[in-house]
Amino acid sequence: MAASTKVAKISSVFRNRLFKNKVALVTGGGTGIGKAITQELLYLGCNVMIASRKVERLEAAVDEIRTSIPGCQINYTQCNIRQEESVKAMVARTLEEYGKIDFLVNNGGGQFYSAFRDFNFKGWNAVVETNLTGTYLCLREVYQQWMKDHGGAVVNIIAEMFSGMPGMSHSGAARAGVENLTKTLAVEWADDGIRINCVCPGNSIKSETATANYGPAKSDIFESNLPTIPLGRLGKPEEVSAAVCYLLCPAASFVTGTTMIVDGGEILFNARWPTGRDNTKAYSWEDDCEEDNSTPKSKL
Ligand code: ADE
């Protein structure tokens, strides 16, 4: 790592060494929200294996994280979650390195913006294979190779698709599939001592990786969402990570098959709501009311 690189300060609201002697496998764990999850788990004493397709990204992340959390137990393994053999090898490699897998965080995924009419079968398959089939393969292999006999906890990271996902129909369909699969497995795997839940970050979680993906032309893409977020600010990857740590830890021992939405309340947004107009100004309900008390009209 370059000498001038800033060392990130890692922290957590959870107690020191909460995850001591635990082992987590985090797909997509080297960038963005995945990196924040990895860092918090490590900070809390967990051993973490991160996996992704791009070795150089994994190496850079491991380098950086070892500097910010000296002595932490992190390793990486290259994996394409779309390929069965690659996923089998990732899980086997994690077991070889650490001897067990207590936690699986299915965070690896991706999509591209395109109206439904504009992408072809190949584009559809690429997104569905990455987000739905990739998650299936990781779940299947961790279950077969470890959790069916030893139990564990799983968190699947999805995306806000509850009102459809215009411009990303492929991803919306795949993420909805993951959420439904989570509910089924919560029931099927309960007897195996496995809890499984989803965390759904809002569209307004601003990470360095996401900002870089959008590029300078769309540099305000996150800030432009502010009027629709009741809490009136953007979210941080660390706020998603805290939800993941909660769902993995014993505080959530009676929680399975659910989805925790981390979006500052954005899912509740409705154009007729005061937060949809201007979060920064005091609002009086009468501002919107007609003389005859009819339904308030949006000024958006
Ligand atoms: N992240 C995005 N696509 C991926 C893939 N195919 N394998 C692993 N991580 C990924």
mmCIF file of N, CA and C in Angstrom, residues 93-202:
data_model
loop_
_atom_site.group_PDB
_atom_site.id
_atom_site.type_symbol
_atom_site.label_atom_id
_atom_site.label_comp_id
_atom_site.label_asym_id
_atom_site.label_seq_id
_atom_site.Cartn_x
_atom_site.Cartn_y
_atom_site.Cartn_z
ATOM 1 N N ARG A 93 -11.971 -24.041 0.026
ATOM 2 C CA ARG A 93 -10.769 -23.268 0.402
ATOM 3 C C ARG A 93 -10.965 -22.585 1.771
ATOM 4 N N THR A 94 -12.160 -22.089 2.028
ATOM 5 C CA THR A 94 -12.452 -21.435 3.314
ATOM 6 C C THR A 94 -12.369 -22.457 4.446
ATOM 7 N N LEU A 95 -12.902 -23.637 4.193
ATOM 8 C CA LEU A 95 -12.860 -24.686 5.215
ATOM 9 C C LEU A 95 -11.429 -25.164 5.454
ATOM 10 N N GLU A 96 -10.660 -25.211 4.377
ATOM 11 C CA GLU A 96 -9.256 -25.620 4.491
ATOM 12 C C GLU A 96 -8.475 -24.602 5.338
ATOM 13 N N GLU A 97 -8.777 -23.328 5.122
ATOM 14 C CA GLU A 97 -8.048 -22.251 5.810
ATOM 15 C C GLU A 97 -8.457 -22.139 7.276
ATOM 16 N N TYR A 98 -9.776 -22.186 7.531
ATOM 17 C CA TYR A 98 -10.261 -21.869 8.884
ATOM 18 C C TYR A 98 -10.959 -23.032 9.599
ATOM 19 N N GLY A 99 -11.252 -24.110 8.872
ATOM 20 C CA GLY A 99 -11.828 -25.293 9.530
ATOM 21 C C GLY A 99 -13.327 -25.255 9.770
ATOM 22 N N LYS A 100 -13.974 -24.142 9.500
ATOM 23 C CA LYS A 100 -15.435 -24.061 9.677
ATOM 24 C C LYS A 100 -15.964 -22.793 8.997
ATOM 25 N N ILE A 101 -17.277 -22.692 8.877
ATOM 26 C CA ILE A 101 -17.919 -21.460 8.367
ATOM 27 C C ILE A 101 -19.142 -21.190 9.245
ATOM 28 N N ASP A 102 -19.028 -20.202 10.105
ATOM 29 C CA ASP A 102 -20.168 -19.845 10.964
ATOM 30 C C ASP A 102 -21.152 -18.928 10.241
ATOM 31 N N PHE A 103 -20.594 -18.039 9.413
ATOM 32 C CA PHE A 103 -21.430 -17.021 8.769
ATOM 33 C C PHE A 103 -21.168 -16.971 7.266
ATOM 34 N N LEU A 104 -22.240 -16.846 6.521
ATOM 35 C CA LEU A 104 -22.121 -16.571 5.078
ATOM 36 C C LEU A 104 -22.823 -15.256 4.795
ATOM 37 N N VAL A 105 -22.111 -14.332 4.155
ATOM 38 C CA VAL A 105 -22.734 -13.077 3.728
ATOM 39 C C VAL A 105 -22.696 -13.047 2.199
ATOM 40 N N ASN A 106 -23.864 -13.219 1.588
ATOM 41 C CA ASN A 106 -23.968 -13.188 0.129
ATOM 42 C C ASN A 106 -24.139 -11.745 -0.323
ATOM 43 N N ASN A 107 -23.006 -11.111 -0.570
ATOM 44 C CA ASN A 107 -23.034 -9.695 -0.944
ATOM 45 C C ASN A 107 -22.633 -9.489 -2.413
ATOM 46 N N GLY A 108 -21.945 -10.460 -2.994
ATOM 47 C CA GLY A 108 -21.476 -10.318 -4.376
ATOM 48 C C GLY A 108 -22.651 -10.201 -5.333
ATOM 49 N N GLY A 109 -22.600 -9.251 -6.205
ATOM 50 C CA GLY A 109 -23.691 -9.082 -7.172
ATOM 51 C C GLY A 109 -23.398 -7.912 -8.083
ATOM 52 N N GLY A 110 -24.309 -7.653 -8.977
ATOM 53 C CA GLY A 110 -24.102 -6.528 -9.876
ATOM 54 C C GLY A 110 -25.180 -6.478 -10.932
ATOM 55 N N GLN A 111 -25.317 -5.330 -11.558
ATOM 56 C CA GLN A 111 -26.308 -5.127 -12.608
ATOM 57 C C GLN A 111 -25.910 -3.917 -13.441
ATOM 58 N N PHE A 112 -26.656 -3.665 -14.474
ATOM 59 C CA PHE A 112 -26.409 -2.464 -15.291
ATOM 60 C C PHE A 112 -27.747 -1.810 -15.581
ATOM 61 N N TYR A 113 -27.703 -0.504 -15.750
ATOM 62 C CA TYR A 113 -28.913 0.244 -16.058
ATOM 63 C C TYR A 113 -29.362 -0.030 -17.485
ATOM 64 N N SER A 114 -30.580 -0.404 -17.676
ATOM 65 C CA SER A 114 -31.129 -0.526 -19.028
ATOM 66 C C SER A 114 -32.637 -0.754 -18.924
ATOM 67 N N ALA A 115 -33.383 -0.060 -19.757
ATOM 68 C CA ALA A 115 -34.819 -0.341 -19.822
ATOM 69 C C ALA A 115 -35.001 -1.780 -20.303
ATOM 70 N N PHE A 116 -36.105 -2.400 -19.920
ATOM 71 C CA PHE A 116 -36.383 -3.793 -20.290
ATOM 72 C C PHE A 116 -36.270 -3.995 -21.796
ATOM 73 N N ARG A 117 -36.769 -3.013 -22.563
ATOM 74 C CA ARG A 117 -36.790 -3.188 -24.032
ATOM 75 C C ARG A 117 -35.391 -3.168 -24.637
ATOM 76 N N ASP A 118 -34.402 -2.674 -23.891
ATOM 77 C CA ASP A 118 -33.089 -2.438 -24.491
ATOM 78 C C ASP A 118 -32.024 -3.489 -24.201
ATOM 79 N N PHE A 119 -32.289 -4.427 -23.296
ATOM 80 C CA PHE A 119 -31.238 -5.447 -23.106
ATOM 81 C C PHE A 119 -31.710 -6.784 -23.681
ATOM 82 N N ASN A 120 -30.705 -7.611 -24.023
ATOM 83 C CA ASN A 120 -31.038 -8.882 -24.672
ATOM 84 C C ASN A 120 -30.977 -10.046 -23.681
ATOM 85 N N PHE A 121 -31.143 -11.226 -24.202
ATOM 86 C CA PHE A 121 -31.194 -12.444 -23.381
ATOM 87 C C PHE A 121 -29.885 -12.634 -22.593
ATOM 88 N N LYS A 122 -28.775 -12.279 -23.280
ATOM 89 C CA LYS A 122 -27.464 -12.423 -22.632
ATOM 90 C C LYS A 122 -27.362 -11.498 -21.406
ATOM 91 N N GLY A 123 -27.852 -10.272 -21.579
ATOM 92 C CA GLY A 123 -27.829 -9.304 -20.471
ATOM 93 C C GLY A 123 -28.693 -9.771 -19.310
ATOM 94 N N TRP A 124 -29.888 -10.255 -19.648
ATOM 95 C CA TRP A 124 -30.796 -10.796 -18.625
ATOM 96 C C TRP A 124 -30.111 -11.932 -17.857
ATOM 97 N N ASN A 125 -29.566 -12.882 -18.623
ATOM 98 C CA ASN A 125 -28.930 -14.041 -17.980
ATOM 99 C C ASN A 125 -27.760 -13.637 -17.101
ATOM 100 N N ALA A 126 -26.972 -12.682 -17.574
ATOM 101 C CA ALA A 126 -25.789 -12.280 -16.798
ATOM 102 C C ALA A 126 -26.212 -11.769 -15.413
ATOM 103 N N VAL A 127 -27.242 -10.951 -15.372
ATOM 104 C CA VAL A 127 -27.663 -10.362 -14.090
ATOM 105 C C VAL A 127 -28.347 -11.404 -13.205
ATOM 106 N N VAL A 128 -29.200 -12.217 -13.815
ATOM 107 C CA VAL A 128 -29.897 -13.232 -13.014
ATOM 108 C C VAL A 128 -28.903 -14.289 -12.506
ATOM 109 N N GLU A 129 -27.953 -14.657 -13.351
ATOM 110 C CA GLU A 129 -26.955 -15.652 -12.914
ATOM 111 C C GLU A 129 -26.089 -15.120 -11.784
ATOM 112 N N THR A 130 -25.752 -13.838 -11.854
ATOM 113 C CA THR A 130 -24.894 -13.278 -10.805
ATOM 114 C C THR A 130 -25.664 -13.149 -9.494
ATOM 115 N N ASN A 131 -26.837 -12.555 -9.553
ATOM 116 C CA ASN A 131 -27.527 -12.202 -8.316
ATOM 117 C C ASN A 131 -28.390 -13.317 -7.731
ATOM 118 N N LEU A 132 -29.015 -14.100 -8.583
ATOM 119 C CA LEU A 132 -29.889 -15.160 -8.058
ATOM 120 C C LEU A 132 -29.186 -16.519 -8.060
ATOM 121 N N THR A 133 -28.692 -16.922 -9.230
ATOM 122 C CA THR A 133 -28.034 -18.233 -9.308
ATOM 123 C C THR A 133 -26.743 -18.232 -8.475
ATOM 124 N N GLY A 134 -26.011 -17.126 -8.508
ATOM 125 C CA GLY A 134 -24.777 -17.033 -7.706
ATOM 126 C C GLY A 134 -25.087 -17.204 -6.226
ATOM 127 N N THR A 135 -26.144 -16.564 -5.773
ATOM 128 C CA THR A 135 -26.534 -16.702 -4.365
ATOM 129 C C THR A 135 -26.953 -18.139 -4.078
ATOM 130 N N TYR A 136 -27.719 -18.718 -4.993
ATOM 131 C CA TYR A 136 -28.122 -20.131 -4.847
ATOM 132 C C TYR A 136 -26.900 -21.039 -4.684
ATOM 133 N N LEU A 137 -25.911 -20.853 -5.563
ATOM 134 C CA LEU A 137 -24.733 -21.730 -5.515
ATOM 135 C C LEU A 137 -23.973 -21.577 -4.198
ATOM 136 N N CYS A 138 -23.831 -20.334 -3.744
ATOM 137 C CA CYS A 138 -23.103 -20.110 -2.475
ATOM 138 C C CYS A 138 -23.868 -20.734 -1.309
ATOM 139 N N LEU A 139 -25.186 -20.547 -1.304
ATOM 140 C CA LEU A 139 -26.009 -21.145 -0.248
ATOM 141 C C LEU A 139 -25.889 -22.662 -0.273
ATOM 142 N N ARG A 140 -26.018 -23.207 -1.473
ATOM 143 C CA ARG A 140 -26.002 -24.668 -1.605
ATOM 144 C C ARG A 140 -24.682 -25.261 -1.123
ATOM 145 N N GLU A 141 -23.587 -24.651 -1.563
ATOM 146 C CA GLU A 141 -22.282 -25.221 -1.209
ATOM 147 C C GLU A 141 -21.952 -25.054 0.265
ATOM 148 N N VAL A 142 -22.267 -23.892 0.845
ATOM 149 C CA VAL A 142 -21.983 -23.707 2.274
ATOM 150 C C VAL A 142 -22.856 -24.668 3.080
ATOM 151 N N TYR A 143 -24.088 -24.858 2.624
ATOM 152 C CA TYR A 143 -24.982 -25.800 3.313
ATOM 153 C C TYR A 143 -24.426 -27.224 3.224
ATOM 154 N N GLN A 144 -24.119 -27.649 2.002
ATOM 155 C CA GLN A 144 -23.665 -29.043 1.789
ATOM 156 C C GLN A 144 -22.338 -29.322 2.481
ATOM 157 N N GLN A 145 -21.421 -28.375 2.355
ATOM 158 C CA GLN A 145 -20.065 -28.643 2.854
ATOM 159 C C GLN A 145 -19.919 -28.367 4.350
ATOM 160 N N TRP A 146 -20.829 -27.571 4.944
ATOM 161 C CA TRP A 146 -20.649 -27.266 6.356
ATOM 162 C C TRP A 146 -21.941 -27.104 7.166
ATOM 163 N N MET A 147 -22.795 -26.178 6.785
ATOM 164 C CA MET A 147 -23.854 -25.759 7.714
ATOM 165 C C MET A 147 -24.924 -26.814 7.982
ATOM 166 N N LYS A 148 -25.129 -27.743 7.064
ATOM 167 C CA LYS A 148 -26.180 -28.748 7.310
ATOM 168 C C LYS A 148 -25.856 -29.589 8.551
ATOM 169 N N ASP A 149 -24.581 -29.715 8.839
ATOM 170 C CA ASP A 149 -24.177 -30.505 10.008
ATOM 171 C C ASP A 149 -23.803 -29.662 11.227
ATOM 172 N N HIS A 150 -23.591 -28.361 11.022
ATOM 173 C CA HIS A 150 -23.065 -27.541 12.118
ATOM 174 C C HIS A 150 -23.879 -26.285 12.394
ATOM 175 N N GLY A 151 -24.869 -25.994 11.555
ATOM 176 C CA GLY A 151 -25.647 -24.768 11.731
ATOM 177 C C GLY A 151 -24.861 -23.536 11.298
ATOM 178 N N GLY A 152 -25.467 -22.376 11.501
ATOM 179 C CA GLY A 152 -24.794 -21.129 11.116
ATOM 180 C C GLY A 152 -25.805 -20.014 10.903
ATOM 181 N N ALA A 153 -25.304 -18.911 10.432
ATOM 182 C CA ALA A 153 -26.180 -17.764 10.141
ATOM 183 C C ALA A 153 -25.804 -17.186 8.781
ATOM 184 N N VAL A 154 -26.820 -16.806 8.027
ATOM 185 C CA VAL A 154 -26.613 -16.295 6.668
ATOM 186 C C VAL A 154 -27.310 -14.951 6.523
ATOM 187 N N VAL A 155 -26.648 -14.030 5.844
ATOM 188 C CA VAL A 155 -27.312 -12.785 5.452
ATOM 189 C C VAL A 155 -27.146 -12.607 3.945
ATOM 190 N N ASN A 156 -28.253 -12.411 3.266
ATOM 191 C CA ASN A 156 -28.239 -12.116 1.833
ATOM 192 C C ASN A 156 -28.477 -10.626 1.632
ATOM 193 N N ILE A 157 -27.582 -9.988 0.921
ATOM 194 C CA ILE A 157 -27.756 -8.560 0.635
ATOM 195 C C ILE A 157 -28.586 -8.437 -0.644
ATOM 196 N N ILE A 158 -29.697 -7.719 -0.550
ATOM 197 C CA ILE A 158 -30.534 -7.549 -1.752
ATOM 198 C C ILE A 158 -30.604 -6.058 -2.110
ATOM 199 N N ALA A 159 -31.585 -5.657 -2.861
ATOM 200 C CA ALA A 159 -31.706 -4.254 -3.261
ATOM 201 C C ALA A 159 -33.179 -3.874 -3.216
ATOM 202 N N GLU A 160 -33.449 -2.594 -3.132
ATOM 203 C CA GLU A 160 -34.841 -2.151 -3.013
ATOM 204 C C GLU A 160 -35.579 -2.352 -4.340
ATOM 205 N N MET A 161 -36.408 -3.374 -4.365
ATOM 206 C CA MET A 161 -37.153 -3.711 -5.586
ATOM 207 C C MET A 161 -38.631 -3.892 -5.265
ATOM 208 N N PHE A 162 -39.047 -3.458 -4.064
ATOM 209 C CA PHE A 162 -40.399 -3.769 -3.598
ATOM 210 C C PHE A 162 -41.484 -3.074 -4.415
ATOM 211 N N SER A 163 -41.126 -1.988 -5.094
ATOM 212 C CA SER A 163 -42.095 -1.318 -5.972
ATOM 213 C C SER A 163 -41.689 -1.483 -7.423
ATOM 214 N N GLY A 164 -41.058 -2.623 -7.728
ATOM 215 C CA GLY A 164 -40.464 -2.787 -9.056
ATOM 216 C C GLY A 164 -39.119 -2.084 -9.071
ATOM 217 N N MET A 165 -38.392 -2.227 -10.170
ATOM 218 C CA MET A 165 -37.069 -1.615 -10.257
ATOM 219 C C MET A 165 -36.891 -1.054 -11.668
ATOM 220 N N PRO A 166 -37.596 0.033 -11.996
ATOM 221 C CA PRO A 166 -37.529 0.558 -13.366
ATOM 222 C C PRO A 166 -36.082 0.846 -13.780
ATOM 223 N N GLY A 167 -35.716 0.391 -14.964
ATOM 224 C CA GLY A 167 -34.341 0.568 -15.450
ATOM 225 C C GLY A 167 -33.424 -0.576 -15.037
ATOM 226 N N MET A 168 -33.898 -1.439 -14.134
ATOM 227 C CA MET A 168 -33.079 -2.591 -13.733
ATOM 228 C C MET A 168 -33.992 -3.781 -13.429
ATOM 229 N N SER A 169 -34.852 -4.089 -14.408
ATOM 230 C CA SER A 169 -35.849 -5.154 -14.191
ATOM 231 C C SER A 169 -35.195 -6.504 -13.906
ATOM 232 N N HIS A 170 -34.042 -6.752 -14.552
ATOM 233 C CA HIS A 170 -33.344 -8.024 -14.349
ATOM 234 C C HIS A 170 -32.913 -8.166 -12.897
ATOM 235 N N SER A 171 -32.342 -7.092 -12.366
ATOM 236 C CA SER A 171 -31.867 -7.131 -10.985
ATOM 237 C C SER A 171 -33.036 -7.225 -10.011
ATOM 238 N N GLY A 172 -34.098 -6.455 -10.285
ATOM 239 C CA GLY A 172 -35.272 -6.500 -9.413
ATOM 240 C C GLY A 172 -35.834 -7.906 -9.317
ATOM 241 N N ALA A 173 -35.933 -8.571 -10.479
ATOM 242 C CA ALA A 173 -36.474 -9.941 -10.492
ATOM 243 C C ALA A 173 -35.555 -10.884 -9.711
ATOM 244 N N ALA A 174 -34.256 -10.730 -9.914
ATOM 245 C CA ALA A 174 -33.298 -11.611 -9.234
ATOM 246 C C ALA A 174 -33.312 -11.372 -7.723
ATOM 247 N N ARG A 175 -33.348 -10.110 -7.320
ATOM 248 C CA ARG A 175 -33.310 -9.798 -5.872
ATOM 249 C C ARG A 175 -34.596 -10.252 -5.191
ATOM 250 N N ALA A 176 -35.709 -10.097 -5.887
ATOM 251 C CA ALA A 176 -36.974 -10.584 -5.318
ATOM 252 C C ALA A 176 -36.900 -12.097 -5.148
ATOM 253 N N GLY A 177 -36.242 -12.756 -6.099
ATOM 254 C CA GLY A 177 -36.049 -14.204 -6.004
ATOM 255 C C GLY A 177 -35.220 -14.567 -4.787
ATOM 256 N N VAL A 178 -34.186 -13.791 -4.523
ATOM 257 C CA VAL A 178 -33.335 -14.069 -3.353
ATOM 258 C C VAL A 178 -34.140 -13.873 -2.072
ATOM 259 N N GLU A 179 -34.967 -12.834 -2.045
ATOM 260 C CA GLU A 179 -35.747 -12.598 -0.822
ATOM 261 C C GLU A 179 -36.714 -13.766 -0.575
ATOM 262 N N ASN A 180 -37.325 -14.235 -1.639
ATOM 263 C CA ASN A 180 -38.262 -15.343 -1.479
ATOM 264 C C ASN A 180 -37.541 -16.636 -1.087
ATOM 265 N N LEU A 181 -36.405 -16.876 -1.700
ATOM 266 C CA LEU A 181 -35.594 -18.049 -1.357
ATOM 267 C C LEU A 181 -35.209 -18.004 0.127
ATOM 268 N N THR A 182 -34.916 -16.817 0.604
ATOM 269 C CA THR A 182 -34.534 -16.632 2.013
ATOM 270 C C THR A 182 -35.664 -17.096 2.942
ATOM 271 N N LYS A 183 -36.885 -16.736 2.590
ATOM 272 C CA LYS A 183 -38.029 -17.134 3.418
ATOM 273 C C LYS A 183 -38.192 -18.652 3.422
ATOM 274 N N THR A 184 -38.074 -19.251 2.245
ATOM 275 C CA THR A 184 -38.215 -20.714 2.152
ATOM 276 C C THR A 184 -37.143 -21.416 2.972
ATOM 277 N N LEU A 185 -35.899 -20.949 2.816
ATOM 278 C CA LEU A 185 -34.807 -21.630 3.522
ATOM 279 C C LEU A 185 -34.868 -21.399 5.022
ATOM 280 N N ALA A 186 -35.419 -20.264 5.438
ATOM 281 C CA ALA A 186 -35.566 -20.011 6.883
ATOM 282 C C ALA A 186 -36.399 -21.128 7.508
ATOM 283 N N VAL A 187 -37.374 -21.605 6.751
ATOM 284 C CA VAL A 187 -38.226 -22.687 7.252
ATOM 285 C C VAL A 187 -37.528 -24.038 7.058
ATOM 286 N N GLU A 188 -37.042 -24.285 5.830
ATOM 287 C CA GLU A 188 -36.441 -25.596 5.547
ATOM 288 C C GLU A 188 -35.194 -25.869 6.389
ATOM 289 N N TRP A 189 -34.436 -24.797 6.699
ATOM 290 C CA TRP A 189 -33.159 -24.988 7.392
ATOM 291 C C TRP A 189 -33.240 -24.745 8.899
ATOM 292 N N ALA A 190 -34.428 -24.408 9.382
ATOM 293 C CA ALA A 190 -34.542 -24.108 10.821
ATOM 294 C C ALA A 190 -34.089 -25.291 11.665
ATOM 295 N N ASP A 191 -34.470 -26.498 11.256
ATOM 296 C CA ASP A 191 -34.094 -27.695 12.014
ATOM 297 C C ASP A 191 -32.593 -27.980 11.959
ATOM 298 N N ASP A 192 -31.912 -27.382 11.003
ATOM 299 C CA ASP A 192 -30.459 -27.575 10.899
ATOM 300 C C ASP A 192 -29.696 -26.543 11.736
ATOM 301 N N GLY A 193 -30.431 -25.692 12.439
ATOM 302 C CA GLY A 193 -29.762 -24.670 13.265
ATOM 303 C C GLY A 193 -29.221 -23.523 12.440
ATOM 304 N N ILE A 194 -29.873 -23.252 11.324
ATOM 305 C CA ILE A 194 -29.414 -22.157 10.455
ATOM 306 C C ILE A 194 -30.463 -21.055 10.441
ATOM 307 N N ARG A 195 -30.027 -19.831 10.718
ATOM 308 C CA ARG A 195 -30.886 -18.656 10.522
ATOM 309 C C ARG A 195 -30.459 -17.976 9.226
ATOM 310 N N ILE A 196 -31.423 -17.460 8.501
ATOM 311 C CA ILE A 196 -31.099 -16.799 7.231
ATOM 312 C C ILE A 196 -32.014 -15.600 7.044
ATOM 313 N N ASN A 197 -31.425 -14.453 6.778
ATOM 314 C CA ASN A 197 -32.167 -13.196 6.640
ATOM 315 C C ASN A 197 -31.594 -12.379 5.489
ATOM 316 N N CYS A 198 -32.322 -11.341 5.121
ATOM 317 C CA CYS A 198 -31.821 -10.391 4.108
ATOM 318 C C CYS A 198 -31.569 -9.024 4.741
ATOM 319 N N VAL A 199 -30.614 -8.318 4.194
ATOM 320 C CA VAL A 199 -30.467 -6.886 4.468
ATOM 321 C C VAL A 199 -30.631 -6.186 3.131
ATOM 322 N N CYS A 200 -31.454 -5.162 3.145
ATOM 323 C CA CYS A 200 -31.726 -4.423 1.915
ATOM 324 C C CYS A 200 -31.252 -2.978 2.059
ATOM 325 N N PRO A 201 -30.103 -2.651 1.501
ATOM 326 C CA PRO A 201 -29.645 -1.264 1.552
ATOM 327 C C PRO A 201 -30.481 -0.405 0.602
ATOM 328 N N GLY A 202 -30.732 0.829 0.995
ATOM 329 C CA GLY A 202 -31.437 1.749 0.101
ATOM 330 C C GLY A 202 -30.542 2.187 -1.044
#
